[in-house]
Short mmCIF file of C-alpha atoms and ligand atoms in Angstrom, two decimals:
data_model
loop_
_atom_site.label_atom_id
_atom_site.label_comp_id
_atom_site.label_asym_id
_atom_site.label_seq_id
_atom_site.Cartn_x
_atom_site.Cartn_y
_atom_site.Cartn_z
CA MET F 1 -14.07 7.76 27.14
CA PRO F 2 -12.76 5.00 24.86
CA GLN F 3 -14.68 1.79 25.22
CA GLU F 4 -14.90 -1.72 23.89
CA TYR F 5 -17.46 -2.33 21.16
CA ARG F 6 -18.43 -5.95 21.38
CA LEU F 7 -20.04 -7.25 18.21
CA ILE F 8 -18.30 -10.59 17.69
CA LEU F 9 -17.60 -11.09 21.38
CA LYS F 10 -21.03 -9.76 22.40
CA TYR F 11 -21.99 -12.88 24.35
CA ALA F 12 -18.73 -14.82 24.62
CA ASP F 13 -17.85 -13.80 28.19
CA GLN F 14 -21.34 -13.43 29.58
CA PRO F 15 -22.01 -15.66 32.60
CA GLY F 16 -23.85 -18.82 31.51
CA TYR F 17 -23.00 -18.42 27.80
CA THR F 18 -21.85 -21.81 26.51
CA PRO F 19 -20.49 -22.94 23.13
CA ASP F 20 -23.35 -25.33 22.36
CA MET F 21 -26.09 -25.00 19.75
CA GLU F 22 -28.99 -24.48 22.16
CA CYS F 23 -27.29 -21.52 23.82
CA TYR F 24 -26.35 -20.04 20.44
CA LEU F 25 -29.94 -20.36 19.17
CA ARG F 26 -31.29 -18.71 22.34
CA HIS F 27 -29.09 -15.71 21.52
CA GLY F 28 -30.34 -15.28 17.95
CA GLY F 29 -27.90 -17.71 16.39
CA TYR F 30 -28.37 -18.84 12.77
CA GLU F 31 -30.92 -16.06 12.12
CA ALA F 32 -28.47 -14.41 9.72
CA LEU F 33 -28.11 -17.76 7.95
CA ARG F 34 -31.88 -18.08 7.55
CA LYS F 35 -31.98 -14.55 6.19
CA GLY F 36 -29.04 -15.06 3.81
CA LEU F 37 -30.25 -18.36 2.40
CA SER F 38 -33.78 -17.13 1.74
CA LEU F 39 -32.93 -13.87 -0.04
CA PRO F 40 -35.13 -13.63 -3.13
CA PRO F 41 -33.55 -12.49 -6.42
CA LYS F 42 -33.21 -8.70 -6.53
CA THR F 43 -33.52 -6.58 -9.66
CA LEU F 44 -31.26 -3.54 -9.77
CA PRO F 45 -32.20 -0.17 -11.36
CA ASP F 46 -30.10 -1.11 -14.43
CA GLY F 47 -32.27 -4.20 -14.96
CA LYS F 48 -29.62 -6.67 -13.79
CA THR F 49 -30.86 -9.36 -11.40
CA LEU F 50 -28.76 -10.54 -8.46
CA THR F 51 -29.17 -13.99 -6.93
CA GLY F 52 -29.18 -14.31 -3.14
CA ALA F 53 -25.54 -15.41 -3.24
CA GLU F 54 -24.56 -12.41 -5.35
CA GLN F 55 -26.38 -10.11 -2.95
CA ILE F 56 -24.32 -11.44 -0.04
CA ARG F 57 -21.13 -10.86 -2.02
CA ASP F 58 -22.35 -7.36 -2.77
CA GLU F 59 -23.06 -6.66 0.92
CA VAL F 60 -19.59 -7.88 1.90
CA MET F 61 -18.07 -5.56 -0.72
CA LYS F 62 -20.17 -2.63 0.58
CA SER F 63 -19.17 -3.40 4.17
CA GLY F 64 -15.53 -2.62 3.41
CA LEU F 65 -14.50 -5.65 5.50
CA ARG F 66 -10.74 -6.22 5.49
CA GLY F 67 -9.25 -9.58 6.43
CA ARG F 68 -8.40 -10.00 10.11
CA GLY F 69 -5.71 -12.66 9.53
CA GLY F 70 -2.78 -10.33 8.93
CA ALA F 71 -2.64 -8.65 5.54
CA GLY F 72 -5.85 -6.61 5.91
CA PHE F 73 -6.87 -7.32 2.33
CA SER F 74 -10.44 -6.48 1.24
CA CYS F 75 -12.63 -9.54 1.75
CA GLY F 76 -15.12 -8.53 -0.98
CA LEU F 77 -12.29 -8.02 -3.46
CA LYS F 78 -10.72 -11.38 -2.58
CA TRP F 79 -14.05 -13.09 -3.23
CA SER F 80 -14.38 -11.23 -6.54
CA PHE F 81 -11.11 -12.78 -7.76
CA VAL F 82 -12.48 -16.32 -7.47
CA ASP F 83 -12.50 -18.07 -10.83
CA ARG F 84 -16.18 -18.98 -11.18
CA LYS F 85 -15.92 -20.11 -14.78
CA SER F 86 -13.30 -22.88 -14.48
CA GLY F 87 -15.93 -25.61 -14.09
CA LYS F 88 -13.93 -26.88 -11.08
CA PRO F 89 -15.35 -26.97 -7.55
CA ILE F 90 -14.70 -23.88 -5.41
CA TYR F 91 -13.39 -24.52 -1.90
CA LEU F 92 -13.37 -22.38 1.21
CA ILE F 93 -10.93 -22.78 4.07
CA CYS F 94 -11.20 -21.15 7.46
CA ASN F 95 -7.70 -20.31 8.65
CA ALA F 96 -7.77 -21.16 12.36
CA ASP F 97 -4.00 -21.58 12.65
CA GLU F 98 -3.54 -18.44 14.79
CA SER F 99 0.21 -18.83 14.95
CA GLU F 100 1.51 -15.25 14.97
CA PRO F 101 3.19 -14.72 18.37
CA GLY F 102 1.20 -12.33 20.55
CA THR F 103 -2.13 -13.24 18.97
CA PHE F 104 -4.88 -14.99 20.92
CA LYS F 105 -8.15 -13.62 19.58
CA ASP F 106 -9.35 -16.43 17.28
CA LYS F 107 -8.94 -18.79 20.20
CA GLN F 108 -11.59 -16.86 22.14
CA ILE F 109 -14.09 -17.31 19.31
CA ILE F 110 -13.20 -20.98 18.80
CA HIS F 111 -13.54 -21.82 22.49
CA LYS F 112 -16.45 -19.62 23.43
CA ASP F 113 -18.58 -19.18 20.32
CA PRO F 114 -17.73 -21.74 17.60
CA HIS F 115 -21.21 -21.59 16.07
CA GLN F 116 -20.77 -17.92 15.26
CA MET F 117 -17.77 -18.76 13.08
CA ILE F 118 -19.59 -21.71 11.51
CA GLU F 119 -22.61 -19.53 10.69
CA GLY F 120 -20.35 -16.94 9.02
CA MET F 121 -18.54 -19.72 7.20
CA ILE F 122 -21.76 -21.28 5.85
CA LEU F 123 -22.85 -17.85 4.59
CA ALA F 124 -19.45 -17.28 2.94
CA CYS F 125 -19.71 -20.74 1.31
CA TYR F 126 -23.24 -20.09 0.08
CA ALA F 127 -22.24 -16.70 -1.30
CA ASN F 128 -19.38 -18.28 -3.26
CA ASP F 129 -21.04 -21.47 -4.46
CA VAL F 130 -18.86 -23.65 -2.23
CA HIS F 131 -20.11 -27.13 -1.35
CA LEU F 132 -17.09 -28.45 0.52
CA ALA F 133 -15.14 -26.44 3.07
CA TYR F 134 -12.49 -26.99 5.73
CA ILE F 135 -11.59 -25.54 9.07
CA TYR F 136 -7.79 -25.74 9.29
CA ILE F 137 -7.01 -25.53 13.00
CA ARG F 138 -3.56 -25.43 14.54
CA GLY F 139 -2.38 -28.68 16.09
CA GLU F 140 -2.03 -27.24 19.59
CA PHE F 141 -5.73 -26.25 19.72
CA ILE F 142 -6.84 -29.72 20.76
CA ALA F 143 -9.85 -28.56 22.77
CA GLY F 144 -10.77 -26.10 19.99
CA ALA F 145 -10.77 -28.87 17.37
CA LYS F 146 -13.10 -30.94 19.56
CA LEU F 147 -15.42 -27.98 20.06
CA PHE F 148 -15.58 -27.40 16.30
CA GLU F 149 -16.29 -31.11 15.68
CA GLN F 150 -19.11 -30.99 18.21
CA ALA F 151 -20.50 -27.74 16.77
CA LEU F 152 -20.45 -29.22 13.25
CA ARG F 153 -22.33 -32.31 14.49
CA GLU F 154 -24.94 -30.02 16.05
CA ALA F 155 -25.19 -27.95 12.86
CA ARG F 156 -25.69 -31.10 10.75
CA ALA F 157 -28.43 -32.29 13.12
CA LYS F 158 -30.27 -28.98 12.62
CA ASN F 159 -29.78 -29.11 8.83
CA PHE F 160 -27.62 -25.97 8.83
CA LEU F 161 -25.16 -28.27 7.05
CA GLY F 162 -25.56 -31.31 4.85
CA LYS F 163 -27.98 -31.86 1.97
CA ASN F 164 -30.60 -29.25 1.13
CA VAL F 165 -29.65 -26.82 3.91
CA LEU F 166 -32.81 -25.37 5.51
CA GLY F 167 -34.82 -26.66 2.55
CA GLN F 168 -33.17 -24.10 0.23
CA GLY F 169 -31.71 -26.62 -2.20
CA TYR F 170 -28.12 -25.90 -1.13
CA ASP F 171 -25.67 -28.68 -0.10
CA LEU F 172 -22.62 -28.04 2.08
CA GLU F 173 -20.21 -30.10 4.13
CA ILE F 174 -17.50 -28.72 6.43
CA TYR F 175 -14.65 -30.78 7.88
CA VAL F 176 -12.11 -29.99 10.58
CA HIS F 177 -8.46 -30.57 9.65
CA ARG F 178 -5.85 -30.36 12.41
CA GLY F 179 -2.42 -28.95 11.59
CA ALA F 180 0.72 -30.41 13.11
CA GLY F 181 1.88 -27.19 14.78
CA ALA F 182 4.04 -25.07 12.47
CA TYR F 183 3.87 -21.30 11.99
CA ILE F 184 4.16 -21.61 8.22
CA CYS F 185 0.90 -23.61 8.12
CA GLY F 186 -0.84 -20.25 8.74
CA GLU F 187 0.43 -18.89 5.42
CA GLU F 188 -2.43 -19.62 3.05
CA THR F 189 -0.56 -21.59 0.37
CA GLY F 190 1.47 -23.53 2.95
CA LEU F 191 -1.83 -24.26 4.65
CA ILE F 192 -3.28 -25.56 1.39
CA GLU F 193 -0.28 -27.87 0.84
CA SER F 194 -0.65 -29.15 4.39
CA LEU F 195 -4.37 -29.73 3.88
CA GLU F 196 -3.50 -31.77 0.79
CA GLY F 197 -1.44 -34.01 3.07
CA LYS F 198 1.97 -32.63 2.15
CA ARG F 199 4.67 -30.70 3.94
CA ALA F 200 3.55 -27.04 4.34
CA TYR F 201 5.82 -25.58 1.68
CA PRO F 202 4.29 -22.28 0.50
CA ARG F 203 3.56 -22.04 -3.22
CA ILE F 204 4.85 -19.34 -5.48
CA LYS F 205 2.43 -16.60 -6.59
CA PRO F 206 1.93 -16.37 -9.53
CA PRO F 207 0.67 -18.81 -10.61
CA TYR F 208 -0.69 -20.27 -7.37
CA PHE F 209 -3.09 -17.56 -6.27
CA PRO F 210 -5.63 -19.51 -4.22
CA ALA F 211 -8.58 -17.76 -5.89
CA VAL F 212 -7.54 -19.48 -9.14
CA LEU F 213 -5.22 -22.40 -8.27
CA GLY F 214 -5.78 -23.29 -4.62
CA LEU F 215 -6.76 -26.54 -2.93
CA TYR F 216 -6.33 -29.47 -5.37
CA LEU F 217 -5.53 -26.69 -7.91
CA CYS F 218 -9.14 -25.50 -7.75
CA PRO F 219 -10.36 -21.97 -6.94
CA THR F 220 -10.16 -21.52 -3.17
CA ILE F 221 -10.98 -18.84 -0.61
CA VAL F 222 -8.93 -18.68 2.57
CA ASN F 223 -10.34 -16.47 5.32
CA ASN F 224 -9.46 -15.96 8.94
CA VAL F 225 -11.80 -17.01 11.81
CA GLU F 226 -12.63 -13.42 12.80
CA THR F 227 -13.20 -12.37 9.18
CA LEU F 228 -15.78 -15.13 8.77
CA CYS F 229 -17.54 -14.08 11.98
CA ALA F 230 -17.78 -10.56 10.55
CA VAL F 231 -19.55 -12.00 7.46
CA LYS F 232 -22.37 -13.23 9.70
CA HIS F 233 -22.81 -9.71 11.11
CA ILE F 234 -22.64 -8.13 7.65
CA VAL F 235 -25.50 -10.35 6.48
CA GLY F 236 -27.43 -9.60 9.70
CA LEU F 237 -26.90 -5.83 9.68
CA GLY F 238 -26.40 -5.16 5.96
CA GLY F 239 -23.10 -4.04 4.48
CA VAL F 240 -23.80 -0.31 4.72
CA GLU F 241 -24.76 -0.52 8.43
CA TYR F 242 -21.65 -2.58 9.18
CA ALA F 243 -19.51 0.02 7.42
CA LYS F 244 -20.81 2.67 9.84
CA LEU F 245 -18.78 0.91 12.53
CA GLY F 246 -15.12 1.85 12.62
CA THR F 247 -13.73 4.51 10.31
CA PRO F 248 -13.65 5.00 6.52
CA ASN F 249 -11.62 2.27 4.77
CA ASN F 250 -11.09 0.69 8.21
CA THR F 251 -14.60 -0.49 8.91
CA GLY F 252 -16.15 -2.74 11.53
CA THR F 253 -14.73 -4.04 14.76
CA ARG F 254 -11.63 -6.04 15.46
CA ILE F 255 -10.40 -7.98 18.43
CA VAL F 256 -7.05 -6.74 19.70
CA SER F 257 -4.81 -9.04 21.74
CA ILE F 258 -2.77 -7.01 24.26
CA SER F 259 0.18 -8.71 25.94
CA GLY F 260 3.41 -7.80 27.66
CA HIS F 261 4.05 -5.23 30.36
CA VAL F 262 0.56 -3.87 30.97
CA LYS F 263 -1.60 -4.28 34.05
CA LYS F 264 -4.48 -5.89 32.16
CA PRO F 265 -3.26 -8.05 29.29
CA GLY F 266 -6.20 -9.53 27.40
CA TYR F 267 -8.37 -9.33 24.31
CA TYR F 268 -10.50 -6.29 23.59
CA GLU F 269 -12.92 -5.74 20.71
CA VAL F 270 -12.94 -2.18 19.39
CA GLU F 271 -14.26 -0.23 16.44
CA VAL F 272 -11.35 -0.06 14.00
CA GLY F 273 -9.61 3.31 14.21
CA LYS F 274 -11.80 4.66 17.03
CA VAL F 275 -9.17 4.09 19.72
CA THR F 276 -5.51 5.07 19.77
CA ILE F 277 -2.52 2.93 20.63
CA GLY F 278 -2.05 4.99 23.80
CA GLU F 279 -5.62 4.28 24.88
CA LEU F 280 -5.21 0.57 24.22
CA ILE F 281 -2.12 0.52 26.43
CA ASN F 282 -3.15 2.92 29.18
CA ASP F 283 -6.91 3.21 29.46
CA PRO F 284 -8.60 1.27 32.31
CA ALA F 285 -11.04 -0.13 29.68
CA PHE F 286 -8.10 -1.85 27.95
CA GLY F 287 -4.50 -2.54 29.02
CA GLY F 288 -4.84 -0.42 32.16
CA GLY F 289 -1.38 1.14 31.93
CA LEU F 290 2.15 -0.04 32.52
CA ARG F 291 3.29 -1.74 35.67
CA ASP F 292 3.89 0.72 38.53
CA GLY F 293 7.06 2.78 38.23
CA ARG F 294 7.76 1.69 34.67
CA LYS F 295 8.02 3.67 31.45
CA LEU F 296 7.18 2.54 27.94
CA LYS F 297 10.19 1.51 25.88
CA ALA F 298 8.75 -0.03 22.74
CA LEU F 299 5.65 -1.51 21.20
CA ILE F 300 5.11 -4.20 18.59
CA PRO F 301 1.76 -3.22 17.09
CA GLY F 302 0.63 -6.22 15.00
CA GLY F 303 2.12 -9.52 16.16
CA SER F 304 5.82 -10.36 16.37
CA SER F 305 6.54 -9.82 12.68
CA ALA F 306 5.33 -6.20 12.69
CA LYS F 307 8.01 -3.51 12.82
CA VAL F 308 8.55 -2.22 16.36
CA PHE F 309 7.71 1.34 17.42
CA LYS F 310 9.99 3.16 19.82
CA ALA F 311 8.41 5.18 22.65
CA GLY F 312 8.35 8.83 21.71
CA GLU F 313 8.52 8.19 17.95
CA LYS F 314 6.70 10.73 15.80
CA PHE F 315 5.07 10.15 12.43
CA LYS F 316 3.73 12.44 9.73
CA LEU F 317 0.45 11.09 8.35
CA LYS F 318 -1.94 12.48 5.75
CA ARG F 319 -5.33 13.51 7.13
CA LYS F 320 -8.32 15.28 5.58
CA GLY F 321 -8.39 18.99 6.44
CA PRO F 322 -11.63 21.00 6.98
CA ASP F 323 -11.72 21.74 3.22
CA GLY F 324 -11.52 18.01 2.38
CA LYS F 325 -7.93 18.31 1.13
CA ASP F 326 -5.10 16.13 2.44
CA VAL F 327 -2.94 17.80 5.06
CA GLU F 328 0.09 16.38 6.83
CA LYS F 329 -0.31 15.97 10.57
CA GLU F 330 2.27 14.90 13.13
CA PHE F 331 1.34 12.05 15.47
CA ASP F 332 3.11 10.75 18.53
CA MET F 333 3.21 6.96 18.40
CA LEU F 334 0.70 6.76 21.28
CA ASP F 335 -1.77 8.99 19.42
CA LEU F 336 -1.90 6.83 16.29
CA PRO F 337 -5.40 5.47 15.70
CA TYR F 338 -5.26 1.69 15.81
CA ASP F 339 -6.32 0.97 12.24
CA PHE F 340 -4.89 -0.67 9.12
CA ASP F 341 -3.93 2.45 7.18
CA SER F 342 -2.42 4.60 9.96
CA LEU F 343 -0.06 1.84 11.04
CA ILE F 344 1.05 1.15 7.49
CA ALA F 345 1.63 4.88 6.98
CA ALA F 346 3.73 4.85 10.17
CA GLY F 347 5.92 2.12 8.68
CA SER F 348 4.51 -0.89 10.49
CA MET F 349 1.19 -2.77 10.41
CA SER F 350 -1.72 -3.83 12.60
CA GLY F 351 -1.21 -7.38 11.25
CA SER F 352 -3.06 -9.91 13.34
CA GLY F 353 -4.20 -7.21 15.80
CA ALA F 354 -1.71 -8.04 18.54
CA LEU F 355 -0.05 -5.35 20.66
CA ILE F 356 3.07 -6.48 22.52
CA VAL F 357 4.03 -3.86 25.10
CA LEU F 358 7.64 -3.59 26.26
CA ASP F 359 8.53 -1.39 29.25
CA ASP F 360 11.93 -0.01 30.28
CA SER F 361 12.87 -3.23 32.07
CA THR F 362 13.16 -4.92 28.66
CA ASP F 363 16.55 -6.00 27.38
CA ILE F 364 15.92 -5.11 23.76
CA VAL F 365 18.74 -7.37 22.49
CA LYS F 366 17.27 -10.37 24.31
CA ALA F 367 13.76 -9.52 23.14
CA LEU F 368 14.87 -9.57 19.50
CA ALA F 369 16.98 -12.69 20.05
CA ASN F 370 13.85 -14.41 21.29
CA ILE F 371 11.79 -13.34 18.27
CA SER F 372 14.52 -14.27 15.79
CA GLU F 373 15.03 -17.70 17.31
CA PHE F 374 11.34 -18.34 16.62
CA TYR F 375 11.63 -17.30 12.96
CA ALA F 376 14.81 -19.31 12.37
CA HIS F 377 13.04 -22.35 13.79
CA GLU F 378 9.90 -21.83 11.70
CA SER F 379 11.39 -21.04 8.26
CA CYS F 380 10.29 -23.84 5.95
CA GLY F 381 13.70 -23.76 4.29
CA GLN F 382 12.68 -23.59 0.62
CA CYS F 383 14.31 -20.21 -0.10
CA THR F 384 18.00 -19.68 0.59
CA PRO F 385 17.74 -16.03 1.77
CA CYS F 386 15.07 -16.94 4.33
CA ARG F 387 16.51 -20.31 5.41
CA GLU F 388 20.10 -19.06 5.82
CA GLY F 389 19.31 -15.45 6.69
CA SER F 390 16.91 -16.25 9.50
CA LEU F 391 19.46 -18.65 10.98
CA TRP F 392 22.40 -16.25 10.69
CA MET F 393 20.38 -13.49 12.35
CA ALA F 394 19.31 -15.82 15.16
CA LYS F 395 22.91 -16.97 15.69
CA ALA F 396 24.28 -13.41 15.81
CA LEU F 397 21.53 -12.40 18.22
CA HIS F 398 22.09 -15.47 20.36
CA ARG F 399 25.75 -14.58 20.81
CA LEU F 400 24.88 -10.94 21.53
CA ALA F 401 22.31 -12.01 24.10
CA HIS F 402 24.77 -14.39 25.75
CA GLY F 403 27.82 -12.19 26.23
CA GLU F 404 29.58 -13.28 23.04
CA GLY F 405 28.63 -10.32 20.80
CA ARG F 406 30.69 -8.10 18.55
CA LYS F 407 30.44 -4.37 18.05
CA SER F 408 29.93 -5.00 14.34
CA ASP F 409 26.93 -7.30 14.93
CA ALA F 410 24.40 -4.48 14.56
CA ASP F 411 25.56 -3.68 11.01
CA TYR F 412 25.90 -7.38 10.22
CA LEU F 413 22.29 -7.99 11.29
CA ILE F 414 20.95 -5.11 9.20
CA LYS F 415 22.92 -6.32 6.18
CA ILE F 416 21.36 -9.78 6.41
CA ALA F 417 17.85 -8.47 7.13
CA ASP F 418 18.01 -6.09 4.16
CA ASN F 419 18.88 -8.94 1.82
CA ILE F 420 15.94 -11.25 2.56
CA PRO F 421 12.78 -9.32 1.54
CA GLY F 422 11.91 -7.62 -1.73
CA GLY F 423 10.80 -10.47 -3.97
CA ARG F 424 13.69 -12.81 -3.09
CA THR F 425 11.49 -15.37 -1.32
CA ILE F 426 8.45 -17.46 -2.14
CA CYS F 427 6.27 -16.19 0.69
CA ALA F 428 5.91 -13.23 3.05
CA PHE F 429 7.74 -15.08 5.83
CA GLY F 430 10.91 -13.51 4.39
CA GLU F 431 9.55 -10.07 5.32
CA ALA F 432 8.17 -11.40 8.61
CA CYS F 433 11.60 -12.51 9.81
CA SER F 434 13.41 -9.39 8.54
CA TRP F 435 11.12 -6.65 9.80
CA PRO F 436 11.75 -7.22 13.52
CA VAL F 437 15.53 -7.17 12.94
CA GLN F 438 15.44 -4.11 10.67
CA SER F 439 13.28 -2.16 13.11
CA PHE F 440 14.73 -3.28 16.47
CA VAL F 441 18.33 -2.78 15.36
CA GLY F 442 17.47 0.33 13.31
CA LYS F 443 15.69 2.05 16.20
CA PHE F 444 17.78 0.80 19.15
CA LYS F 445 21.13 0.56 17.38
CA ASP F 446 23.07 2.11 20.29
CA GLU F 447 21.98 -0.72 22.59
CA PHE F 448 23.10 -3.41 20.13
CA VAL F 449 26.43 -1.68 19.47
CA ALA F 450 27.05 -1.04 23.19
CA LYS F 451 26.31 -4.68 24.03
CA GLY F 452 28.65 -5.97 21.33
CA ALA F 453 31.41 -3.53 22.36
CA ALA F 454 31.08 -4.46 26.04
CA ASP F 455 31.30 -8.16 25.15
CA GLU F 456 34.42 -7.53 23.09
CA GLU F 457 36.01 -5.52 25.92
CA ARG F 458 35.26 -8.25 28.41
CA ARG F 459 36.73 -10.96 26.19
CA ALA F 460 39.80 -8.84 25.46
CA ALA F 461 40.36 -8.13 29.17
CA LYS F 462 40.17 -11.86 29.84
CA SER F 463 42.64 -12.78 27.10
CA GLY F 464 44.89 -9.76 27.55
CA ALA F 465 44.62 -8.82 23.83
CA PRO F 466 43.10 -5.46 22.72
CA SER F 467 39.51 -5.80 21.52
CA GLN F 468 38.49 -5.06 17.92
CA ALA F 469 36.48 -2.14 19.29
CA ALA F 470 39.44 -0.78 21.27
CA GLU F 471 41.73 -1.17 18.25
CA LEU F 472 39.29 0.70 16.05
CA THR F 473 38.89 3.48 18.63
CA SER F 474 42.64 3.91 19.02
CA ALA F 475 43.13 3.81 15.24
CA ALA F 476 40.46 6.50 14.84
CA GLY F 477 42.18 8.52 17.60
CA THR F 478 45.65 8.44 15.93
CA SER F 479 44.27 9.41 12.54
CA HIS F 480 42.89 12.65 13.97
C1 FMN N 1 4.07 -16.63 7.72
C2 FMN N 1 2.60 -16.32 7.72
C3 FMN N 1 1.79 -16.83 8.73
C4 FMN N 1 0.42 -16.56 8.72
N1 FMN N 1 -0.35 -17.05 9.75
C5 FMN N 1 -1.68 -16.81 9.75
C6 FMN N 1 -2.52 -17.33 10.77
O1 FMN N 1 -2.05 -18.00 11.70
N2 FMN N 1 -3.86 -17.08 10.70
C7 FMN N 1 -4.40 -16.33 9.67
O2 FMN N 1 -5.62 -16.15 9.63
N3 FMN N 1 -3.64 -15.83 8.69
C8 FMN N 1 -2.31 -16.05 8.71
N4 FMN N 1 -1.53 -15.57 7.69
C9 FMN N 1 -2.20 -14.84 6.58
C10 FMN N 1 -2.77 -15.84 5.56
O3 FMN N 1 -1.77 -16.16 4.61
C11 FMN N 1 -3.98 -15.28 4.80
O4 FMN N 1 -3.64 -14.03 4.28
C12 FMN N 1 -5.20 -15.11 5.69
O5 FMN N 1 -5.56 -16.32 6.31
C13 FMN N 1 -6.35 -14.62 4.84
O6 FMN N 1 -7.48 -14.39 5.62
P1 FMN N 1 -8.14 -12.95 5.75
O7 FMN N 1 -8.17 -12.35 4.38
O8 FMN N 1 -9.48 -13.23 6.30
O9 FMN N 1 -7.26 -12.16 6.68
C14 FMN N 1 -0.14 -15.79 7.68
C15 FMN N 1 0.68 -15.28 6.67
C16 FMN N 1 2.04 -15.53 6.70
C17 FMN N 1 2.89 -14.97 5.61
S1 SF4 N 2 10.15 -17.29 2.56
FE1 SF4 N 2 10.87 -18.72 4.11
S2 SF4 N 2 9.03 -19.68 4.90
FE2 SF4 N 2 8.45 -18.72 2.93
S3 SF4 N 2 8.73 -20.31 1.41
FE3 SF4 N 2 10.67 -19.23 1.52
S4 SF4 N 2 11.89 -20.40 3.03
FE4 SF4 N 2 9.76 -21.01 3.28
#
């Protein structure tokens, strides 16, 4: 029986569990911090000695932790890229923007267990020689920002922050910075610009890789809320123990937000790769199945920018055979393990860990029109393909969704979407706005074409003139 595995959300929903320091301490809070900050130097078999901070970095590398913010990049590797020789200060930023539609997992941590994130963040700062760090929280999370402010005050009062933390000779300050409510502020370089007090225009990489040229052009680490919580557990358990959770290369737990047409929308923490998409949708421990009498039509597996899956789709994925060699195995979409690698191999991604379930009552044209309107609104406008393309796609979809479509709109949409990604834009938003269009129109093309054709017919009948679609059909008929 598939089940939740609550590591990060272990206490969050227990009756009487509150977000204050006293409650957190009663539940073993800040023990991992005490452990991490008092690690004595360790000599390795090759004679090399690791400081406490280096040991934490080593444990994070061994844990296999991958970022929970969207890209699923190795946390240990990201930390290893930090320029430690520049002589400049190193900064750490917690990305609490949580702006990907369909995602509501960081919010649970922020509201119910802010000290857990702060403990993980202090450990990440200590491990990376950071003395000044920021929590960048989205503007709409007003209560969350207040909870973080309160938690930071409590942490300062207990000397988990400030000068000479826990008497270990380490100084750290963390500040909360509220965003003004824009999706692009979640993109790490846009976030950094915004934190510097400017408009959140993403920076071009290279040269502006945060690990080298981040905040105030100093080396900077940007990590998601959930990723930083995992750091606390890695220090507590040890990297190797943490890596036993989940599956190889997809270690640990992650919190999945399930929304849309299921009986039990909500957030569920699972071992990565130990449950399938079908279980997340249908099992009573998770989504609890579709609404009565409904069938699955589509699924967006990783927040609104992830490519959609169509019900019944099949994928060929490489798996290890009994002899350890790679063999190709066919998976129905519902049988895909919910992990980073399987979803990438199936042509989409687990992104921010947000499943959006669409049943057969969904008007797929309207669903995409809704998504595209969001992206057109949120493009920062720096790059022409993204600024213009996202708007053109939204306009074409708006007319299709409102009875003004054309039969040719499906091809028109694909043409625009294909010309935005692939190194033509400064940031990954270009991909994020194209993928939904490429996949929705690519996989449900008949619905888009039928809608456009019906709209043309209706307009033609009203005006008395033959529609473009009717003209084309009759032309095709005469040529045969
Ligand atoms: C358009 C866009 C929006 C993003 N929004 C978020 C967000 O709201 N929260 C987040 O943690 N990461 C977001 N990311 C990913 C961040 O750029 C960055 O990769 C992440 O914060 C790194 O943390 P991690 O390695 O712990 O996942 C976004 C990326 C893009 C391209
Ligand atoms: S891809 Fe879009 S959001 Fe990103 S920098 Fe360019 S215009 Fe802005």
